[in-house]
Coordinates of C-alpha atoms in Angstrom, one line a residue:
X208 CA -23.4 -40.4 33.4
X209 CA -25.9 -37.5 32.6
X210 CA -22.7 -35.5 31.7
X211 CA -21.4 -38.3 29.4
X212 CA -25.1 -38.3 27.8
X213 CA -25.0 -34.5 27.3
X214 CA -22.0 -34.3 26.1
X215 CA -22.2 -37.0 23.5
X216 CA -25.6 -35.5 22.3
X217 CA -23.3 -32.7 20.6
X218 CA -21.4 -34.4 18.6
X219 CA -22.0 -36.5 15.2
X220 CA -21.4 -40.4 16.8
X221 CA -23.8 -42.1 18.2
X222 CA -24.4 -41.9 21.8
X223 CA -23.7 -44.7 23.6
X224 CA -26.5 -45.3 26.5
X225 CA -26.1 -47.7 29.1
X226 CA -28.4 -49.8 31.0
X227 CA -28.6 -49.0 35.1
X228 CA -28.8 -52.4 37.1
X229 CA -27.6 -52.7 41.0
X230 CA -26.0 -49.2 40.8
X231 CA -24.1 -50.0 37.9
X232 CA -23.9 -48.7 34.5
X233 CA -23.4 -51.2 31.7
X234 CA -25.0 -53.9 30.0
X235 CA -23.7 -56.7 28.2
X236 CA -26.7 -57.0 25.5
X237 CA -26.8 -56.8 21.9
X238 CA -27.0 -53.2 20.8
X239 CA -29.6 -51.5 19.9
X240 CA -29.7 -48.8 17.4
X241 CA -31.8 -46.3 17.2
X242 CA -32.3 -43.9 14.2
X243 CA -32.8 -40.2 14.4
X244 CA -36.2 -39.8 11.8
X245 CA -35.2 -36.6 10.8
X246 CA -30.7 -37.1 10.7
X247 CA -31.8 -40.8 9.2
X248 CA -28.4 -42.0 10.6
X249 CA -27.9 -44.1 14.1
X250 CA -28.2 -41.4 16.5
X251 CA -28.0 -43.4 19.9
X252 CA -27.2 -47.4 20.7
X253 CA -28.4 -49.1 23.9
X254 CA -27.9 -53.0 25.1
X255 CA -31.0 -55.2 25.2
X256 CA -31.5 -56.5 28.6
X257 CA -30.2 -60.0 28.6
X258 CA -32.2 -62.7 30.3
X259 CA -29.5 -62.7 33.2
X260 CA -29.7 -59.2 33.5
X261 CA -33.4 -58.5 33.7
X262 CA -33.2 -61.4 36.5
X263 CA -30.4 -59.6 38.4
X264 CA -33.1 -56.0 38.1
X265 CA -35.9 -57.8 39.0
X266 CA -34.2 -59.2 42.2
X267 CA -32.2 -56.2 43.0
X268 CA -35.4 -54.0 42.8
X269 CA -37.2 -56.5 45.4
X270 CA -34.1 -57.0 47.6
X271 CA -33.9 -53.1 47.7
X272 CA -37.7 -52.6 48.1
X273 CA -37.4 -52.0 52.4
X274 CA -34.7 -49.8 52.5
X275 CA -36.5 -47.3 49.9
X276 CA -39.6 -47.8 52.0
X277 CA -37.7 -46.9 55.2
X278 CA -36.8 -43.1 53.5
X279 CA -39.0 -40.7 55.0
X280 CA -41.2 -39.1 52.6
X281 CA -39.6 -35.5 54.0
X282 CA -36.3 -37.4 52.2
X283 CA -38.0 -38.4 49.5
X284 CA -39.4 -34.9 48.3
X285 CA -35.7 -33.3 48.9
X286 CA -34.6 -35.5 46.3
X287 CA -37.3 -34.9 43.7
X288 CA -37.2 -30.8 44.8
X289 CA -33.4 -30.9 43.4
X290 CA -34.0 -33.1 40.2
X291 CA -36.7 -30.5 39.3
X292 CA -33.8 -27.5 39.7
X293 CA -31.6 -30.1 37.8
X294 CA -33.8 -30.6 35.0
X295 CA -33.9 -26.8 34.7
X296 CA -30.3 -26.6 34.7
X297 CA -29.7 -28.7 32.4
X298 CA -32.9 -28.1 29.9
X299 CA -31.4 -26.8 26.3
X300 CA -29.4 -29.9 26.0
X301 CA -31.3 -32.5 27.6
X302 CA -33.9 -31.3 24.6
X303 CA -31.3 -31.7 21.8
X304 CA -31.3 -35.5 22.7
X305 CA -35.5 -35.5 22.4
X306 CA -34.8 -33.8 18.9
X307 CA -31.8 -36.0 18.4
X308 CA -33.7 -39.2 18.6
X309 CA -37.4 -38.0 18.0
X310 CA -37.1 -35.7 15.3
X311 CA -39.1 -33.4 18.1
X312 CA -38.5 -29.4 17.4
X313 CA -36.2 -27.9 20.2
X314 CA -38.8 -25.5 21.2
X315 CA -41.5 -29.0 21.8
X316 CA -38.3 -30.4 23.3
X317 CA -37.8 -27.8 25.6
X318 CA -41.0 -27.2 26.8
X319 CA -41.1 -31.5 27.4
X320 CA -37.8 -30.3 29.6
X321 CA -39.6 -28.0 31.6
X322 CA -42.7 -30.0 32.1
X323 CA -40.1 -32.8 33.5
X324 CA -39.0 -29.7 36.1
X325 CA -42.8 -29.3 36.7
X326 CA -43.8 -32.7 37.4
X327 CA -40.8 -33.5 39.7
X328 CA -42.2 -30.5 41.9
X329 CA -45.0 -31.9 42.1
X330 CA -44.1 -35.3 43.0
X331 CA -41.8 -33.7 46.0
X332 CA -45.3 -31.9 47.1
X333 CA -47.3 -35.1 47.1
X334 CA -44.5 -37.2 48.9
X335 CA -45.2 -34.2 52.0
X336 CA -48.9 -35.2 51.6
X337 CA -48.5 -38.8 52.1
X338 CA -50.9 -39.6 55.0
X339 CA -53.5 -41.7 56.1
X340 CA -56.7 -41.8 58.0
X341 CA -58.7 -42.0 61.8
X342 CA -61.2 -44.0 60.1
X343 CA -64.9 -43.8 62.4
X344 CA -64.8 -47.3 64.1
X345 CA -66.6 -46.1 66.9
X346 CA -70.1 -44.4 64.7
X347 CA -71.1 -48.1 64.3
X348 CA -72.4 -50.6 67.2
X349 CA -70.1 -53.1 66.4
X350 CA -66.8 -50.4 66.6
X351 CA -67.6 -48.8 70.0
X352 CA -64.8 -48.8 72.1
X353 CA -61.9 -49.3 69.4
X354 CA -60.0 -46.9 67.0
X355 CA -59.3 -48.0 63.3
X356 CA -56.1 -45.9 61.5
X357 CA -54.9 -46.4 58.2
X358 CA -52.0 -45.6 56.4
X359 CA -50.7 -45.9 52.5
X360 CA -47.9 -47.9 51.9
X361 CA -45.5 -48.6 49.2
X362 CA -46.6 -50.9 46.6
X363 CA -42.8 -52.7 46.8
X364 CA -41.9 -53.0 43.1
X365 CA -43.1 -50.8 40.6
X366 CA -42.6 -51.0 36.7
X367 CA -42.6 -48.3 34.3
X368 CA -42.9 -48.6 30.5
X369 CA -42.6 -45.3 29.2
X370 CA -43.6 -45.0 25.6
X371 CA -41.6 -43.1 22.4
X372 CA -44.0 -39.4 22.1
X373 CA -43.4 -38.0 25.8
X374 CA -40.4 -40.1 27.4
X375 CA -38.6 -37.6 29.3
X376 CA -42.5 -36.0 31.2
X377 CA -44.0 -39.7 31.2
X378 CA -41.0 -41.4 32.7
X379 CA -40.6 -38.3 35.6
X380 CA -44.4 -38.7 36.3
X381 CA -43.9 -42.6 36.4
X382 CA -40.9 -42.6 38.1
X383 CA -40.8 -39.4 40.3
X384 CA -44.8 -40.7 41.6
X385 CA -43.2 -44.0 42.3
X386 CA -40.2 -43.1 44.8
X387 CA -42.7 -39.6 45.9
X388 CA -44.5 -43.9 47.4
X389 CA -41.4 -45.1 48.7
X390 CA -41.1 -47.8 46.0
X391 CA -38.4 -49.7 43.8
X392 CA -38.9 -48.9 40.4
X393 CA -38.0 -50.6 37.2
X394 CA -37.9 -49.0 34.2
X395 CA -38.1 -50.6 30.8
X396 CA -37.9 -47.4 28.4
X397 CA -39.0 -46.7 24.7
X398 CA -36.6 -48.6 22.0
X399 CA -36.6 -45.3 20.3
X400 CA -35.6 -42.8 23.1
X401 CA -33.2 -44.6 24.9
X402 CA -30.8 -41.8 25.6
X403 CA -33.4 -39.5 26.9
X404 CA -35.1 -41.9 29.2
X405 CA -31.3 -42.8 30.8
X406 CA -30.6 -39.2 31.4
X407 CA -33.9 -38.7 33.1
X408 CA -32.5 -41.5 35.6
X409 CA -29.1 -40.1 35.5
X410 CA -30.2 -36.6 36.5
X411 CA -32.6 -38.3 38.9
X412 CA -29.5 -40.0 40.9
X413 CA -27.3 -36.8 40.0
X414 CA -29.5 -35.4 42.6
X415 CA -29.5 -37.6 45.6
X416 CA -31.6 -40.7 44.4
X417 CA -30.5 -43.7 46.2
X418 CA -29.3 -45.9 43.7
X419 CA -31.3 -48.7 44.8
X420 CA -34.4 -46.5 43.9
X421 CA -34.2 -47.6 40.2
X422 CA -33.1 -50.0 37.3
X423 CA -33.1 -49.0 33.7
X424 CA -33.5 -51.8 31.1
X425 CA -33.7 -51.6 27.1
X426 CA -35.3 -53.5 24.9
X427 CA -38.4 -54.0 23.0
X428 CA -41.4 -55.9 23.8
X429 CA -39.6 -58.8 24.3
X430 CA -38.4 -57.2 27.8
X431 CA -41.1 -55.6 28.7
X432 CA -43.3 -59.5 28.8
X433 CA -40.8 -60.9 30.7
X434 CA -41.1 -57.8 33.4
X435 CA -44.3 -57.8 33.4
X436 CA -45.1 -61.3 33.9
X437 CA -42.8 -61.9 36.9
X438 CA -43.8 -62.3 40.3
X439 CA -41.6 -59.3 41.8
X440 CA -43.5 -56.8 40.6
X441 CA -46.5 -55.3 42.5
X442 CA -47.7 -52.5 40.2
X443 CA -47.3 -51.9 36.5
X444 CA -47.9 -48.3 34.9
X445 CA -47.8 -48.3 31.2
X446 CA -48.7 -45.9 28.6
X447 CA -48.7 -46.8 24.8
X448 CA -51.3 -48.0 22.4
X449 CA -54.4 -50.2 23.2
X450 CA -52.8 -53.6 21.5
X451 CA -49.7 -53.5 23.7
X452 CA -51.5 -52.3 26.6
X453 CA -53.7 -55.2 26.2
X454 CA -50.8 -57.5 26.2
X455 CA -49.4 -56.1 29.2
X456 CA -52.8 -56.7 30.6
X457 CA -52.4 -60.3 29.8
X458 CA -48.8 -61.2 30.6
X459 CA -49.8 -59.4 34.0
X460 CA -52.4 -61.3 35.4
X461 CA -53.1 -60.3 38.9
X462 CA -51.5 -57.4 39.4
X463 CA -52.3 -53.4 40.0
X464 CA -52.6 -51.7 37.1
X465 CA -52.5 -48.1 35.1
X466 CA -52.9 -48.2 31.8
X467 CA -52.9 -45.1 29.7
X468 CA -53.7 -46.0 26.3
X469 CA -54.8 -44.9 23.1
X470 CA -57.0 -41.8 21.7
X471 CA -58.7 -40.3 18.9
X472 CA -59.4 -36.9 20.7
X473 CA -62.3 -35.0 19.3
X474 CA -63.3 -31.3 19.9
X475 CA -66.2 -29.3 19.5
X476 CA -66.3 -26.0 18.0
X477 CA -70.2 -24.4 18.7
X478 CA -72.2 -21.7 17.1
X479 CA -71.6 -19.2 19.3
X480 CA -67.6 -19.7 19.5
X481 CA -65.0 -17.5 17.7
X482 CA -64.4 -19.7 14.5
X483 CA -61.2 -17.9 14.4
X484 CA -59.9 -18.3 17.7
X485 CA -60.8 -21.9 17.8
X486 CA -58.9 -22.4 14.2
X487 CA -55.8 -20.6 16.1
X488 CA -55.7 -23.5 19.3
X489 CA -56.4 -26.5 17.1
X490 CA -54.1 -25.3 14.6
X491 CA -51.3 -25.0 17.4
X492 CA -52.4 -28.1 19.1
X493 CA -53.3 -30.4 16.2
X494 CA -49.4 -31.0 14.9
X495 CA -47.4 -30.4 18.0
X496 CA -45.5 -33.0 18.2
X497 CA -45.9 -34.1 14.9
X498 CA -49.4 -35.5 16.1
X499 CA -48.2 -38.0 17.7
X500 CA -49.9 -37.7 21.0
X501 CA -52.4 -39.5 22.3
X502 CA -54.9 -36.6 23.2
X503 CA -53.5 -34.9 19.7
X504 CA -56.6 -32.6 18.0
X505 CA -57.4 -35.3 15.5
X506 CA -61.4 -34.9 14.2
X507 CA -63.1 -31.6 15.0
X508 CA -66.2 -31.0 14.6
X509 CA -67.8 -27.4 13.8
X510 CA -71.1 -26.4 13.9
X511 CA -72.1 -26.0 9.9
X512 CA -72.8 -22.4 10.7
X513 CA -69.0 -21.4 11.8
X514 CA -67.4 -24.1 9.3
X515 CA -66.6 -22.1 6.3
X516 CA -64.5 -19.4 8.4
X517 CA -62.9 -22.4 10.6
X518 CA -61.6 -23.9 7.6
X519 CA -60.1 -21.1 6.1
X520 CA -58.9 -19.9 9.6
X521 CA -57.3 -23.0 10.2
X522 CA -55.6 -23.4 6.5
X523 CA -54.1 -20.4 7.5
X524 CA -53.1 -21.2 10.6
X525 CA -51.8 -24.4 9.2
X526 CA -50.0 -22.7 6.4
X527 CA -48.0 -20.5 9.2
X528 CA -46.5 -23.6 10.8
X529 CA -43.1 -24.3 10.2
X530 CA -42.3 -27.7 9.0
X531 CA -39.0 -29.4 8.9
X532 CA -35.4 -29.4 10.9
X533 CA -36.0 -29.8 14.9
X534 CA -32.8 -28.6 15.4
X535 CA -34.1 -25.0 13.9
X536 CA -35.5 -22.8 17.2
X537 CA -38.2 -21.4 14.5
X538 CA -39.8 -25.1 13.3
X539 CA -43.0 -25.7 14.8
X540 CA -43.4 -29.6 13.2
X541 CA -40.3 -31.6 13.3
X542 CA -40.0 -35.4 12.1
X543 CA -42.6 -38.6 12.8
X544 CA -40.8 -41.1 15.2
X545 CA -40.2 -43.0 11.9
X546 CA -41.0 -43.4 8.1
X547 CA -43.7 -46.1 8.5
X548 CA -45.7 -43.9 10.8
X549 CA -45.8 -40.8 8.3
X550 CA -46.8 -43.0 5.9
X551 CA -49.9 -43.7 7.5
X552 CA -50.7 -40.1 7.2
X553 CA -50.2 -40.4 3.3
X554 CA -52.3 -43.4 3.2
X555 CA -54.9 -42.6 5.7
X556 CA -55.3 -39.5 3.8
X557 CA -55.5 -40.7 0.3
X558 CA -58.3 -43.3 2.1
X559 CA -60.2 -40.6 3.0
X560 CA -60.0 -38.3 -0.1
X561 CA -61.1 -41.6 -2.3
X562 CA -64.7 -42.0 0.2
X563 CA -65.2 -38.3 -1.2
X564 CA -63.0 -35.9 1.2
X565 CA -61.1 -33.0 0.5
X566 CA -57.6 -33.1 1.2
X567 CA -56.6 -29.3 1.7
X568 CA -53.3 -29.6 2.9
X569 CA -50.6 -32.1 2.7
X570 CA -51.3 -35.7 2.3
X571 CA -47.4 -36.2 1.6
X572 CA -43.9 -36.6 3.5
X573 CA -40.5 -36.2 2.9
X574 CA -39.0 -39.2 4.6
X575 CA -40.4 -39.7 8.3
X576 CA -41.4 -35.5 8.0
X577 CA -45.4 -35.4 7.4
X578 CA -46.4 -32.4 5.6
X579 CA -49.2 -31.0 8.1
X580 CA -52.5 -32.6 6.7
X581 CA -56.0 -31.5 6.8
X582 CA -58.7 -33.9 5.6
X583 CA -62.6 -32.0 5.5
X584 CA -65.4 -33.6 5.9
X585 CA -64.6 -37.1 5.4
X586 CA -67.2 -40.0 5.6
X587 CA -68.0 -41.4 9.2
X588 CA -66.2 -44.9 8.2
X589 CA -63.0 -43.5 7.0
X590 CA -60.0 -44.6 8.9
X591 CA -59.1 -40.7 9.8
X592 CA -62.3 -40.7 11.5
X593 CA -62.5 -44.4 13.4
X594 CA -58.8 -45.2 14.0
X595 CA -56.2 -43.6 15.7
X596 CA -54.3 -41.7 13.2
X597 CA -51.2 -40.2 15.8
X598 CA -49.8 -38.3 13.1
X599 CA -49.7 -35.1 11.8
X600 CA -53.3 -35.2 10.2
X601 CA -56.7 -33.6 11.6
X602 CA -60.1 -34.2 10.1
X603 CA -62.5 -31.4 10.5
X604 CA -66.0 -32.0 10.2
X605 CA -69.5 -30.0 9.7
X606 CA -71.7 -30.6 12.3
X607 CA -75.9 -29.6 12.6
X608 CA -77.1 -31.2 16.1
X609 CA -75.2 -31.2 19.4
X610 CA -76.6 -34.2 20.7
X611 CA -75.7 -35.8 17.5
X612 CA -72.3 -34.5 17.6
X613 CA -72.0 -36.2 21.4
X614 CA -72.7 -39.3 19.5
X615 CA -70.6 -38.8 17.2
X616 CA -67.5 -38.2 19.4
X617 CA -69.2 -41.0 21.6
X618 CA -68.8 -44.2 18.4
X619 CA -64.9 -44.0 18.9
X620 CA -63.8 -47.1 20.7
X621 CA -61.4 -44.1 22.7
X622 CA -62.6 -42.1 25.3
X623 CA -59.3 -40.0 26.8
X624 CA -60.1 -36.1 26.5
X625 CA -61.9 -34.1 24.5
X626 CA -62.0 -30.2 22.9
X627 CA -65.5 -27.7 23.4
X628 CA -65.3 -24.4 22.4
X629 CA -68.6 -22.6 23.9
X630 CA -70.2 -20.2 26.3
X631 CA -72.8 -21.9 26.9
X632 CA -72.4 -23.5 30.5
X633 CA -75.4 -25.7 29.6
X634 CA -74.0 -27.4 26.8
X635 CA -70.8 -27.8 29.1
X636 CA -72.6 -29.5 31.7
X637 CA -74.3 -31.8 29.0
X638 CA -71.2 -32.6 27.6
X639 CA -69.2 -33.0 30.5
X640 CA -71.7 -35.6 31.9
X641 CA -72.4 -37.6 28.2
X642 CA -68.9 -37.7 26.8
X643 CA -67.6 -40.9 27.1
X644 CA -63.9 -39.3 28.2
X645 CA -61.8 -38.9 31.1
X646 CA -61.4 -35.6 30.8
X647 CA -62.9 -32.4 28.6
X648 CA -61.2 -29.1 27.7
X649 CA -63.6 -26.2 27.7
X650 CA -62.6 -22.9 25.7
X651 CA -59.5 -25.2 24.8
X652 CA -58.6 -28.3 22.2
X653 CA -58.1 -32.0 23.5
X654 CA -54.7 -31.5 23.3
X655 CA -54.0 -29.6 26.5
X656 CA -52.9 -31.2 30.0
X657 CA -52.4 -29.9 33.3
X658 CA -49.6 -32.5 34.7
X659 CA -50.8 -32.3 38.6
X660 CA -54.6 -33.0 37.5
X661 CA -56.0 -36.2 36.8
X662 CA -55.5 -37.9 33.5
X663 CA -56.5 -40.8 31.7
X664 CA -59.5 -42.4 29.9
X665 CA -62.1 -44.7 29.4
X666 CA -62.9 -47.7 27.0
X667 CA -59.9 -48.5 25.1
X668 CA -58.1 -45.8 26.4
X669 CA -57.2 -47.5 29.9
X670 CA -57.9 -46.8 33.0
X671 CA -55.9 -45.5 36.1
X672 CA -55.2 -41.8 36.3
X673 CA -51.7 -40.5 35.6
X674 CA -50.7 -37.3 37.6
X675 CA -48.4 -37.9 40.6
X676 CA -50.9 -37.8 43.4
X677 CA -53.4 -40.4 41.7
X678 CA -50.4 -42.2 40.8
X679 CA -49.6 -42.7 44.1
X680 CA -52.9 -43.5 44.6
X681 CA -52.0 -46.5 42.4
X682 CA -48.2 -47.2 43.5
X683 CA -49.5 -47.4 47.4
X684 CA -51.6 -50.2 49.3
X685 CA -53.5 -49.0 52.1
X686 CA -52.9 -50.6 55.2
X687 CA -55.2 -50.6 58.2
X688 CA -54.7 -50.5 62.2
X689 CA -57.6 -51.5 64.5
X690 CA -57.1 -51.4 68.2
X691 CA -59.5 -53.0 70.3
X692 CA -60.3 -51.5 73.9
X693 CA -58.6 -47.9 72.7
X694 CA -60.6 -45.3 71.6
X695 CA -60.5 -41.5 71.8
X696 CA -64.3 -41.4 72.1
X697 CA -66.9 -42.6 74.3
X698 CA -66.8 -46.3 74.7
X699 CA -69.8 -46.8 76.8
X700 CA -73.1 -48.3 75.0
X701 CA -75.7 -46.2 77.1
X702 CA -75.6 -43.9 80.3
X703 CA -75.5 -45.9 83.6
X704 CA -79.2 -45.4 85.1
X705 CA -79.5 -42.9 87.9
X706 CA -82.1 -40.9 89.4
X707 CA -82.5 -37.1 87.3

């Protein structure tokens, strides 16, 4: 199948992507079509998951739960060790379908690609770390004489909903963490990236996955309430915006969750940074990916000092980027996933100009293509400034105080990452322990992520952290031994009385 996917991805029909349910490939559902932002034809077509069908996964994926258990994790990291040389192999085109049906530049594409490779690696390392614990039984009164083990165990059934921005790195972190666990894992994948997301499970079982591992479904939100409300899942990862990942919340109930939501990233450029070399990063960082991720450099504030030569630095920067066909190995900003989200840029930005802020740059699009937008110094209450904008937009913003600008970052009902520029280890230990984030870049913007360290936020940014060994954190239930009368250490109360 990931042949047939690759293949198809060349020429100018749509690609036909299946669903995978009991180690079959079909599906019987109405199609799905998805279209390419930047082509603005029907790129790829999917089934939606019937209701017999998402039945049939959710049964399979419990009936199939011991035996993927029973794999040793030695087996397990095998597997993902040869998806990660697969991805590798097969990177250059298994990008053209992220540009294909994201509008995402090849050279985005292909670094997603090789950050697929990466995370698999490290998925195969933390299966070889799965272990447990001699817990101390015997340090209290009531635990002399016995010995107390544990162990982490797979959840049983784990669901994935991958979201549009990232789906080829978020479903192998996802779904590489949850077999690295010696789960089942559904997966419910992004109505616009439905090809990608089926070749990440194709290359997956091109390499040794037991088919049992995984079902793939497609559909909207419609699917992804029924999984998630059923009683044969045990754990639920999701990533995607707060008010879906509040629904999933709800149609969950019970159940163990990681939920890595929303953003409106902030970073801080001080006095005594290079203006210019921060102007360069957020430049870079602020429109990869069209904006549209959920750390993405979106308001940055500059001490007042340094923001006449950032703003000029970054217009220039910004001016340098290449906007328009992803196909093109020199375009640095490609299309937004559609033309309802770019124009949110044009209207966000108009907002912001009409509370008194300067639009610099942009503040149009050409179909779902955002022209890079700066907006400076907008009022506190514009929408650029509270709201997400995930688009290819960044407010910058003068700054006088830095425990004002803490503050500041501090009112956005997101707390994921966050940017400082300084040399000033002070002001980094005072930011690190009063930002309201789950993570802070130093000498970097928001947008930067290390894939094996933790991630995830705060507030209504989630909670849970998703790199593979936290995620297995989350996708394992740890299961203790005590044995009573056993005991590698002394089991007697006091020494029997005898004469010195």
């Amino acid at each position: 199948m990931l042949q047939d996917l690759l293949k198809a991805a060349d020429g100018s029909d749509p690609v036909d992507v299946p669903s995978y349910v009991s180690g079959s490939w079909g599906g019987e559902g109405p199609p799905l079509d998805r279209t390419g932002p930047y082509l603005r034809r029907t790129v790829s077509r999917a089934p939606t998951a019937t209701a017999a069908e998402i039945d049939h996964a959710l049964t399979r994926a419990r009936d199939y739960a011991p035996q993927i258990d029973s794999l040793a994790p030695a087996a397990r990291a095998e597997i993902l060790e040869t998806a990660s040389r697969t991805a590798t192999t097969h990177r250059d085109r298994l990008a053209r379908l992220l540009a294909l049906e994201l509008g995402k530049p090849l050279k985005d594409s292909r670094t997603e690609i090789d950050r697929v490779a990466s995370t698999f690696a490290v998925c195969a390392a933390e299966a070889r770390r799965i272990d447990g614990e001699n817990l101390p039984a015997a340090g209290w009164p009531t635990g002399i004489g016995t010995t107390a083990l544990t162990y982490r165990a797979p959840a049983g059934v784990a669901l994935a909903i991958t979201p549009f921005n990232a789906p080829a790195n978020l479903l192998a972190h996802k779904l590489g963490a949850s077999f690295a666990a010696g789960n089942t894992t559904l997966v419910k994948a992004p109505p616009q990236a439905p090809a990608a997301s089926a070749a990440v499970v194709a290359l997956l079982l091109d390499s040794g996955l037991p088919h049992q591992a995984v079902q793939l479904l497609h559909g909207g939100g419609e699917i992804g309430a029924a999984l998630c409300g059923s009683d044969e899942v045990d754990v639920i990862s999701f990533t995607g915006s707060a008010t879906t990942g509040n629904a999933v919340a709800h149609a969950a109930g019970a159940k163990r969750l990681a939920l890595e939501l929303g953003g409106n990233a902030a970073t801080i450029v001080c006095e005594d940074a290079d203006p210019s070399e921060a102007a360069a990063v957020c430049a870079r960082t602020g429109y990869s990916n069209s904006g549209q991720s959920c750390v993405s450099v979106q308001r940055v504030y500059v001490h007042r000092a340094n923001y006449p030569a950032f703003l000029d630095a970054f217009t220039a920067a910004v001016d340098a980027l290449v906007v328009g066909d992803p196909f093109d190995d020199t375009t640095d900003v490609g299309s937004m996933v559609d033309e309802a989200a770019a124009e949110r840029v044009v209207e966000w930005s108009k907002e912001a100009a009409g509370l008194g802020a300067t639009v610099i740059r942009g503040g149009t699009r050409d179909g779902a293509t955002a022209a890079p937008t700066i907006v400076a110094d907008p009022p506190r209450t514009a929408s650029v400034v509270v709201h997400e904008v995930f688009g290819a937009l960044v407010a910058v913003l003068p700054y006088d105080d830095f425990d004002t600008v803490l503050d500041e970052c501090n009112a956005s009902r997101y707390g994921l990452q966050a940017g400082l520029f300084t040399h000033d280890l002070a002001r980094v230990m005072t930011a690190w322990r009063c930002l309201e984030v789950g993570g802070l870049i130093v000498n970097g913007s928001s947008n930067f992520r290390l894939d094996h360290v933790p991630f995830g936020g705060v507030k209504d940014s989630g909670f849970g952290r998703e790199a593979p060994r936290w995620l297995i954190d989350d996708y394992t239930v740890v299961k203790t031994l005590v044995l009573r009368g056993l005991s590698p250490w002394g089991d007697l109360r006091e020494l029997p009385k005898e004469a010195p």
